[in-house]
Amino acid sequence: MHRLRRVEGQIRGVLAMMEQEQPCDAIAQQLSAARKALDRAFYEMMACSLETEVMDAPNNAVLCERIAEKTRLLAKYA
């Protein structure tokens, strides 16, 4: 949640920069930083989800099925 709040602040900053007609290079740099922060939050969430699946799986077959689902999710959104 901390990462997402930071991204939220970055986006507000980008909007302010646009309203102030700051140079495109500066805005692009901030957008890139926000995008990377969102990507990092996504990967952290997926890692946590995988760890939970590994800990909660009652057997190997269920674990493989759950990890395959998470892999599909990663491929879809990454």
mmCIF file of C-alpha atoms in Angstrom:
data_model
loop_
_atom_site.group_PDB
_atom_site.id
_atom_site.type_symbol
_atom_site.label_atom_id
_atom_site.label_comp_id
_atom_site.label_asym_id
_atom_site.label_seq_id
_atom_site.Cartn_x
_atom_site.Cartn_y
_atom_site.Cartn_z
ATOM 1 C CA MET A 1 0.000 0.000 0.000
ATOM 2 C CA HIS A 2 2.950 2.291 0.692
ATOM 3 C CA ARG A 3 4.143 1.923 -2.903
ATOM 4 C CA LEU A 4 0.701 2.706 -4.265
ATOM 5 C CA ARG A 5 0.384 5.802 -2.115
ATOM 6 C CA ARG A 6 3.747 6.960 -3.403
ATOM 7 C CA VAL A 7 2.576 6.401 -6.997
ATOM 8 C CA GLU A 8 -0.581 8.338 -6.208
ATOM 9 C CA GLY A 9 1.599 11.260 -5.092
ATOM 10 C CA GLN A 10 3.742 10.952 -8.212
ATOM 11 C CA ILE A 11 0.671 11.103 -10.438
ATOM 12 C CA ARG A 12 -0.582 14.190 -8.611
ATOM 13 C CA GLY A 13 2.851 15.707 -9.167
ATOM 14 C CA VAL A 14 2.704 14.879 -12.872
ATOM 15 C CA LEU A 15 -0.695 16.527 -13.164
ATOM 16 C CA ALA A 16 0.653 19.630 -11.441
ATOM 17 C CA MET A 17 3.651 19.656 -13.788
ATOM 18 C CA MET A 18 1.319 19.479 -16.774
ATOM 19 C CA GLU A 19 -0.824 22.298 -15.415
ATOM 20 C CA GLN A 20 2.332 24.376 -14.956
ATOM 21 C CA GLU A 21 3.401 23.484 -18.507
ATOM 22 C CA GLN A 22 6.685 21.962 -17.396
ATOM 23 C CA PRO A 23 8.991 20.521 -20.092
ATOM 24 C CA CYS A 24 7.935 17.213 -21.624
ATOM 25 C CA ASP A 25 11.246 15.600 -20.637
ATOM 26 C CA ALA A 26 10.617 16.287 -16.958
ATOM 27 C CA ILE A 27 7.051 14.997 -17.179
ATOM 28 C CA ALA A 28 8.172 11.875 -19.045
ATOM 29 C CA GLN A 29 10.760 11.178 -16.355
ATOM 30 C CA GLN A 30 8.121 11.355 -13.627
ATOM 31 C CA LEU A 31 5.680 9.206 -15.606
ATOM 32 C CA SER A 32 8.416 6.621 -16.090
ATOM 33 C CA ALA A 33 9.134 6.588 -12.356
ATOM 34 C CA ALA A 34 5.423 6.146 -11.577
ATOM 35 C CA ARG A 35 5.136 3.321 -14.101
ATOM 36 C CA LYS A 36 8.131 1.534 -12.592
ATOM 37 C CA ALA A 37 6.674 1.943 -9.104
ATOM 38 C CA LEU A 38 3.382 0.418 -10.293
ATOM 39 C CA ASP A 39 5.259 -2.467 -11.912
ATOM 40 C CA ARG A 40 7.162 -3.064 -8.681
ATOM 41 C CA ALA A 41 3.922 -3.052 -6.673
ATOM 42 C CA PHE A 42 2.433 -5.579 -9.114
ATOM 43 C CA TYR A 43 5.414 -7.913 -8.826
ATOM 44 C CA GLU A 44 5.432 -7.654 -5.036
ATOM 45 C CA MET A 45 1.731 -8.535 -4.972
ATOM 46 C CA MET A 46 2.305 -11.529 -7.263
ATOM 47 C CA ALA A 47 5.260 -12.748 -5.169
ATOM 48 C CA CYS A 48 3.134 -12.542 -2.036
ATOM 49 C CA SER A 49 0.333 -14.416 -3.783
ATOM 50 C CA LEU A 50 2.707 -17.196 -4.882
ATOM 51 C CA GLU A 51 4.145 -17.518 -1.382
ATOM 52 C CA THR A 52 0.630 -17.846 0.011
ATOM 53 C CA GLU A 53 -0.250 -20.533 -2.528
ATOM 54 C CA VAL A 54 2.881 -22.528 -1.686
ATOM 55 C CA MET A 55 2.164 -22.378 2.036
ATOM 56 C CA ASP A 56 -1.541 -23.221 1.695
ATOM 57 C CA ALA A 57 -1.413 -26.000 -0.914
ATOM 58 C CA PRO A 58 -2.415 -29.357 0.567
ATOM 59 C CA ASN A 59 -0.440 -31.385 -2.016
ATOM 60 C CA ASN A 60 1.864 -31.124 -5.001
ATOM 61 C CA ALA A 61 -0.875 -31.395 -7.650
ATOM 62 C CA VAL A 62 -2.840 -28.532 -6.115
ATOM 63 C CA LEU A 63 0.346 -26.492 -5.784
ATOM 64 C CA CYS A 64 1.224 -27.003 -9.457
ATOM 65 C CA GLU A 65 -2.297 -26.005 -10.500
ATOM 66 C CA ARG A 66 -2.231 -22.856 -8.359
ATOM 67 C CA ILE A 67 1.214 -21.826 -9.584
ATOM 68 C CA ALA A 68 0.114 -22.391 -13.191
ATOM 69 C CA GLU A 69 -2.816 -20.022 -12.595
ATOM 70 C CA LYS A 70 -0.487 -17.367 -11.154
ATOM 71 C CA THR A 71 1.867 -17.838 -14.107
ATOM 72 C CA ARG A 72 -1.024 -17.247 -16.514
ATOM 73 C CA LEU A 73 -1.891 -14.094 -14.586
ATOM 74 C CA LEU A 74 1.699 -12.872 -14.792
ATOM 75 C CA ALA A 75 1.828 -13.546 -18.532
ATOM 76 C CA LYS A 76 -1.455 -11.720 -19.064
ATOM 77 C CA TYR A 77 -0.539 -8.540 -17.184
ATOM 78 C CA ALA A 78 3.253 -8.347 -17.337
#
